[in-house]
């Protein structure tokens, strides 16, 4: 079907106050669309973690979100430093977050594992010095 | 129990005015790691945290947390307060520590 909803967000890198804004907005839209709350929660967790990663590790980026009757697709892209070893980064507890960022409650090293856990399909592509793209898909139908 | 009644019973200071005080508290949750909270806290939890940074509001909104409780006299940042009011998330403040808050909450919610 063709009547999908496409959304675009800029994720600012220098403003922690706005981190989570895109995820909150997507959550609001999914709620208005009457999507099952358990599915909304999974989308919220996965997108929030990817959004926060773009803020704390890559100085911001963009989010493209597409919602159709079958699934939600979220692509979060940044032009940050990239990830040298994705397998290592995927391990729970692994984090390169600075002390300052940890003091704000980030940097538990659970972001990427959480994204994987709460999405139905998760892809990550990263080139050192170029940036990182995370794709999250959550099915809306069982 | 509604946030308003909860705050009154435990003698907590409400920092966010009348906003969101009719939200229902079902249980209490305490943690200061945002990723951990994201994946373990539930809708209608009262969330105890020493984090006072503005991002606690985004987490509370995403999870539909009923209120944020700052223990042990932790102060709030002005931007956090503004964002909480904007998003209808009550923030409560108390001198009690996390253990005492959870214990007394258990007493009044059971
Ligand atoms: N968008 C990104 N750009 C660069 N590095 C990233 C990005 N996302 C994740 N990383 C790297 O992967 C590590 C693990 O990420 P994550 O599991 O979200 O934990 P945390 O964000 O708490 O450190 C990060 O500490 C960082 O080194
Ligand atoms: Mg992370």
Short mmCIF file of C-alpha atoms and ligand atoms in Angstrom, two decimals:
data_model
loop_
_atom_site.label_atom_id
_atom_site.label_comp_id
_atom_site.label_asym_id
_atom_site.label_seq_id
_atom_site.Cartn_x
_atom_site.Cartn_y
_atom_site.Cartn_z
CA UNK A 1 0.00 0.00 0.00
CA UNK A 2 1.09 3.53 -0.66
CA UNK A 3 -0.38 5.68 2.08
CA UNK A 4 2.59 5.65 4.40
CA UNK A 5 3.53 8.47 6.71
CA UNK A 6 7.05 9.87 6.33
CA UNK A 7 8.70 12.02 8.96
CA UNK A 8 12.03 13.79 9.08
CA UNK A 9 13.85 15.08 12.16
CA UNK A 10 17.07 16.93 12.73
CA UNK A 11 18.85 15.70 15.84
CA UNK A 12 20.91 18.58 17.21
CA UNK A 13 24.25 17.59 18.66
CA UNK A 14 24.90 20.47 20.97
CA UNK A 15 21.63 20.58 22.86
CA UNK A 16 20.93 17.83 25.37
CA UNK A 17 17.62 19.48 26.18
CA UNK A 18 16.34 18.43 22.76
CA UNK A 19 17.67 14.86 22.91
CA UNK A 20 14.69 12.53 22.86
CA UNK A 21 12.44 15.08 21.15
CA UNK A 22 12.21 13.11 17.88
CA UNK A 23 11.41 9.87 19.73
CA UNK A 24 8.76 11.63 21.83
CA UNK A 25 7.18 13.02 18.70
CA UNK A 26 7.06 9.61 16.99
CA UNK A 27 5.55 8.14 20.13
CA UNK A 28 2.83 10.79 20.08
CA UNK A 29 2.00 10.05 16.44
CA UNK A 30 1.88 6.28 16.97
CA UNK A 31 -0.43 6.85 19.95
CA UNK A 32 -2.72 8.99 17.80
CA UNK A 33 -2.73 6.24 15.18
CA UNK A 34 -3.95 3.82 17.82
CA UNK A 35 -0.93 1.51 17.69
CA UNK A 36 -0.69 -1.13 20.43
CA UNK A 37 1.01 0.42 23.52
CA UNK A 38 3.43 -2.50 23.90
CA UNK A 39 4.67 -1.92 20.34
CA UNK A 40 4.89 1.83 20.90
CA UNK A 41 7.06 1.18 23.94
CA UNK A 42 9.48 -0.93 21.89
CA UNK A 43 9.69 1.74 19.18
CA UNK A 44 10.23 4.42 21.83
CA UNK A 45 13.07 2.57 23.57
CA UNK A 46 14.87 1.65 20.35
CA UNK A 47 14.55 5.07 18.74
CA UNK A 48 15.46 6.92 21.93
CA UNK A 49 18.68 4.94 22.29
CA UNK A 50 19.67 5.55 18.67
CA UNK A 51 18.82 9.23 18.97
CA UNK A 52 20.85 9.58 22.18
CA UNK A 53 23.80 7.83 20.53
CA UNK A 54 23.74 10.36 17.71
CA UNK A 55 23.76 13.15 20.30
CA UNK A 56 26.41 11.87 22.71
CA UNK A 57 28.76 10.07 20.31
CA UNK A 58 28.35 11.84 16.97
CA UNK A 59 27.36 15.46 17.54
CA UNK A 60 23.87 14.96 16.17
CA UNK A 61 22.36 13.65 12.95
CA UNK A 62 19.02 13.03 11.30
CA UNK A 63 16.12 10.65 11.74
CA UNK A 64 13.91 9.42 8.91
CA UNK A 65 10.79 7.64 10.06
CA UNK A 66 8.28 5.83 7.90
CA UNK A 67 5.07 4.40 9.26
CA UNK A 68 2.82 2.18 7.16
CA UNK A 69 0.18 -0.33 8.10
CA UNK A 70 2.75 -3.12 8.56
CA UNK A 71 5.75 -1.56 10.24
CA UNK A 72 7.64 1.42 11.56
CA UNK A 73 11.04 2.04 9.94
CA UNK A 74 13.50 4.38 11.60
CA UNK A 75 16.81 5.39 10.04
CA UNK A 76 19.14 7.43 12.21
CA UNK A 77 22.16 8.76 10.42
CA UNK A 78 25.11 10.78 11.62
CA UNK A 79 28.41 12.05 10.32
CA UNK A 80 30.28 11.40 13.54
CA UNK A 81 33.49 9.46 14.21
CA UNK A 82 32.03 6.05 13.34
CA UNK A 83 32.50 2.79 15.24
CA UNK A 84 35.78 0.90 14.72
CA UNK A 85 34.54 -2.43 16.13
CA UNK A 86 30.79 -2.93 15.91
CA UNK A 87 30.86 -6.35 17.54
CA UNK A 88 32.57 -4.83 20.58
CA UNK A 89 30.19 -1.86 20.61
CA UNK A 90 27.22 -4.26 20.62
CA UNK A 91 28.39 -5.88 23.86
CA UNK A 92 26.35 -4.94 26.88
CA UNK A 93 28.31 -2.64 29.17
CA UNK A 94 30.78 -1.46 26.52
CA UNK A 95 30.86 2.31 26.35
CA UNK A 96 33.29 5.02 25.34
CA UNK A 97 31.11 7.77 26.83
CA UNK A 98 33.00 10.50 28.67
CA UNK A 99 32.81 10.96 32.42
CA UNK A 100 30.80 14.16 31.91
CA UNK A 101 28.21 12.33 29.81
CA UNK A 102 28.03 9.47 32.33
CA UNK A 103 27.27 11.90 35.10
CA UNK A 104 24.11 12.78 33.22
CA UNK A 105 22.99 9.16 33.35
CA UNK A 106 24.05 8.16 29.82
CA UNK A 107 26.80 5.72 28.90
CA UNK A 108 25.51 2.51 30.47
CA UNK A 109 26.64 0.63 27.36
CA UNK A 110 23.13 -0.72 26.91
CA UNK A 111 21.96 1.42 24.01
CA UNK A 112 22.88 -0.78 21.05
CA UNK A 113 21.91 -4.03 22.85
CA UNK A 114 18.56 -2.45 23.75
CA UNK A 115 17.94 -1.37 20.16
CA UNK A 116 18.60 -4.91 18.99
CA UNK A 117 16.43 -6.40 21.70
CA UNK A 118 13.41 -4.17 21.13
CA UNK A 119 13.41 -4.06 17.33
CA UNK A 120 12.27 -6.77 14.90
CA UNK A 121 15.02 -5.91 12.49
CA UNK A 122 18.16 -3.95 13.28
CA UNK A 123 20.99 -2.98 10.96
CA UNK A 124 24.02 -0.88 11.71
CA UNK A 125 26.58 0.46 9.28
CA UNK A 126 29.54 2.50 10.32
CA UNK A 127 32.61 3.87 8.64
CA UNK A 128 35.35 5.31 10.81
CA UNK A 129 35.75 9.01 10.08
CA UNK A 130 32.54 9.11 8.03
CA UNK A 131 29.63 8.24 10.28
CA UNK A 132 27.07 5.73 11.42
CA UNK A 133 23.65 4.67 10.15
CA UNK A 134 21.27 2.67 12.28
CA UNK A 135 18.12 1.13 10.83
CA UNK A 136 15.37 -0.05 13.13
CA UNK A 137 12.23 -1.84 12.03
CA UNK A 138 9.34 -2.77 14.29
CA UNK A 139 6.40 -4.75 12.92
CA UNK A 140 2.99 -3.38 13.74
CA UNK A 141 1.23 -6.65 13.09
CA UNK A 142 1.87 -9.91 14.94
CA UNK B 1 -3.01 6.61 44.07
CA UNK B 2 -2.93 10.03 42.41
CA UNK B 3 0.34 11.96 42.45
CA UNK B 4 -1.27 14.77 44.44
CA UNK B 5 -2.40 12.50 47.25
CA UNK B 6 0.92 10.63 47.17
CA UNK B 7 2.91 13.87 47.55
CA UNK B 8 0.70 15.02 50.40
CA UNK B 9 0.90 11.72 52.26
CA UNK B 10 4.69 11.57 52.03
CA UNK B 11 5.06 15.28 52.63
CA UNK B 12 6.95 15.90 49.39
CA UNK B 13 7.38 19.30 47.75
CA UNK B 14 5.75 19.58 44.32
CA UNK B 15 8.06 21.61 42.07
CA UNK B 16 5.92 21.66 38.94
CA UNK B 17 2.70 23.32 40.16
CA UNK B 18 -0.60 21.70 39.30
CA UNK B 19 0.67 19.92 36.18
CA UNK B 20 0.00 16.18 35.97
CA UNK B 21 -1.06 15.75 39.59
CA UNK B 22 -3.98 13.54 38.68
CA UNK B 23 -1.71 10.86 37.18
CA UNK B 24 -2.02 7.47 38.80
CA UNK B 25 0.94 5.90 40.62
CA UNK B 26 0.91 2.10 40.57
CA UNK B 27 4.40 1.35 41.90
CA UNK B 28 7.80 2.83 42.49
CA UNK B 29 11.05 2.45 40.56
CA UNK B 30 14.55 3.70 41.44
CA UNK B 31 17.58 3.88 39.13
CA UNK B 32 20.03 6.46 37.78
CA UNK B 33 21.12 4.88 34.50
CA UNK B 34 18.88 6.18 31.74
CA UNK B 35 19.26 3.15 29.45
CA UNK B 36 18.44 0.86 32.34
CA UNK B 37 15.39 2.90 33.25
CA UNK B 38 14.28 2.93 29.60
CA UNK B 39 14.18 -0.83 29.47
CA UNK B 40 12.96 -1.62 33.00
CA UNK B 41 10.67 1.11 34.30
CA UNK B 42 6.96 0.91 33.51
CA UNK B 43 4.03 3.12 32.74
CA UNK B 44 2.57 4.63 35.93
CA UNK B 45 5.76 4.19 37.95
CA UNK B 46 6.90 6.90 40.31
CA UNK B 47 10.60 7.19 39.42
CA UNK B 48 13.20 8.03 42.06
CA UNK B 49 16.44 9.44 40.65
CA UNK B 50 19.27 11.75 41.69
CA UNK B 51 19.62 12.83 38.05
CA UNK B 52 18.30 16.36 37.73
CA UNK B 53 19.25 16.89 34.12
CA UNK B 54 16.63 17.77 31.50
CA UNK B 55 16.81 14.37 29.81
CA UNK B 56 14.95 12.70 32.68
CA UNK B 57 11.84 14.39 31.32
CA UNK B 58 12.21 12.80 27.87
CA UNK B 59 12.55 9.39 29.53
CA UNK B 60 9.50 10.01 31.72
CA UNK B 61 7.45 11.09 28.69
CA UNK B 62 8.48 8.08 26.60
CA UNK B 63 7.66 5.62 29.37
CA UNK B 64 4.56 7.45 30.66
CA UNK B 65 6.03 7.63 34.12
CA UNK B 66 3.63 9.26 36.60
CA UNK B 67 6.12 11.46 38.40
CA UNK B 68 9.81 11.98 39.08
CA UNK B 69 11.01 12.04 42.69
CA UNK B 70 14.27 13.72 43.65
CA UNK B 71 15.55 12.19 46.91
CA UNK B 72 17.87 13.55 49.61
CA UNK B 73 17.28 17.20 48.83
CA UNK B 74 18.69 17.00 45.28
CA UNK B 75 18.07 20.28 43.49
CA UNK B 76 16.46 20.63 40.09
CA UNK B 77 17.85 22.47 37.07
CA UNK B 78 15.68 25.27 35.78
CA UNK B 79 15.56 23.85 32.21
CA UNK B 80 14.40 20.49 33.60
CA UNK B 81 11.60 22.15 35.49
CA UNK B 82 10.46 24.10 32.45
CA UNK B 83 10.44 21.02 30.25
CA UNK B 84 8.62 18.97 32.89
CA UNK B 85 5.85 21.54 33.16
CA UNK B 86 5.62 21.74 29.36
CA UNK B 87 5.27 17.95 29.18
CA UNK B 88 2.92 17.51 32.10
CA UNK B 89 5.40 15.50 34.20
CA UNK B 90 5.23 16.28 37.93
CA UNK B 91 8.54 16.49 39.81
CA UNK B 92 8.55 15.99 43.57
CA UNK B 93 11.32 16.73 46.01
CA UNK B 94 12.04 15.29 49.43
CA UNK B 95 14.80 14.98 52.01
CA UNK B 96 14.14 11.25 52.42
CA UNK B 97 16.62 8.83 50.87
CA UNK B 98 15.63 6.29 48.24
CA UNK B 99 15.22 3.46 50.73
CA UNK B 100 12.86 5.46 52.90
CA UNK B 101 10.85 6.69 49.91
CA UNK B 102 10.37 3.16 48.58
CA UNK B 103 9.54 1.74 51.97
CA UNK B 104 6.97 4.42 52.77
CA UNK B 105 5.50 4.16 49.28
CA UNK B 106 5.03 0.45 49.81
CA UNK B 107 3.23 1.20 53.07
CA UNK B 108 0.75 3.61 51.48
CA UNK B 109 0.21 1.76 48.19
CA UNK B 110 -0.38 -1.68 49.56
N1 LIG C 1 26.32 6.90 16.49
C1 LIG C 1 27.48 6.52 17.01
N2 LIG C 1 28.63 7.11 16.60
C2 LIG C 1 29.83 6.72 17.11
N3 LIG C 1 29.97 5.78 18.05
C3 LIG C 1 28.87 5.15 18.50
C4 LIG C 1 27.57 5.50 18.02
N4 LIG C 1 26.67 4.70 18.62
C5 LIG C 1 27.37 3.91 19.45
N5 LIG C 1 28.69 4.17 19.38
C6 LIG C 1 29.78 3.48 20.11
O1 LIG C 1 29.29 2.25 20.62
C7 LIG C 1 29.38 2.26 22.05
C8 LIG C 1 28.22 1.50 22.65
O2 LIG C 1 27.01 2.18 22.39
P1 LIG C 1 25.76 1.96 23.37
O3 LIG C 1 25.48 0.50 23.47
O4 LIG C 1 24.64 2.81 22.91
O5 LIG C 1 26.30 2.44 24.78
P2 LIG C 1 26.54 3.93 25.34
O6 LIG C 1 25.88 4.89 24.41
O7 LIG C 1 25.91 3.90 26.68
O8 LIG C 1 28.02 4.12 25.38
C9 LIG C 1 29.46 3.70 22.44
O9 LIG C 1 30.06 3.93 23.70
C10 LIG C 1 30.28 4.28 21.29
O10 LIG C 1 31.65 3.98 21.47
MG1 LIG C 2 23.95 4.65 23.81
#
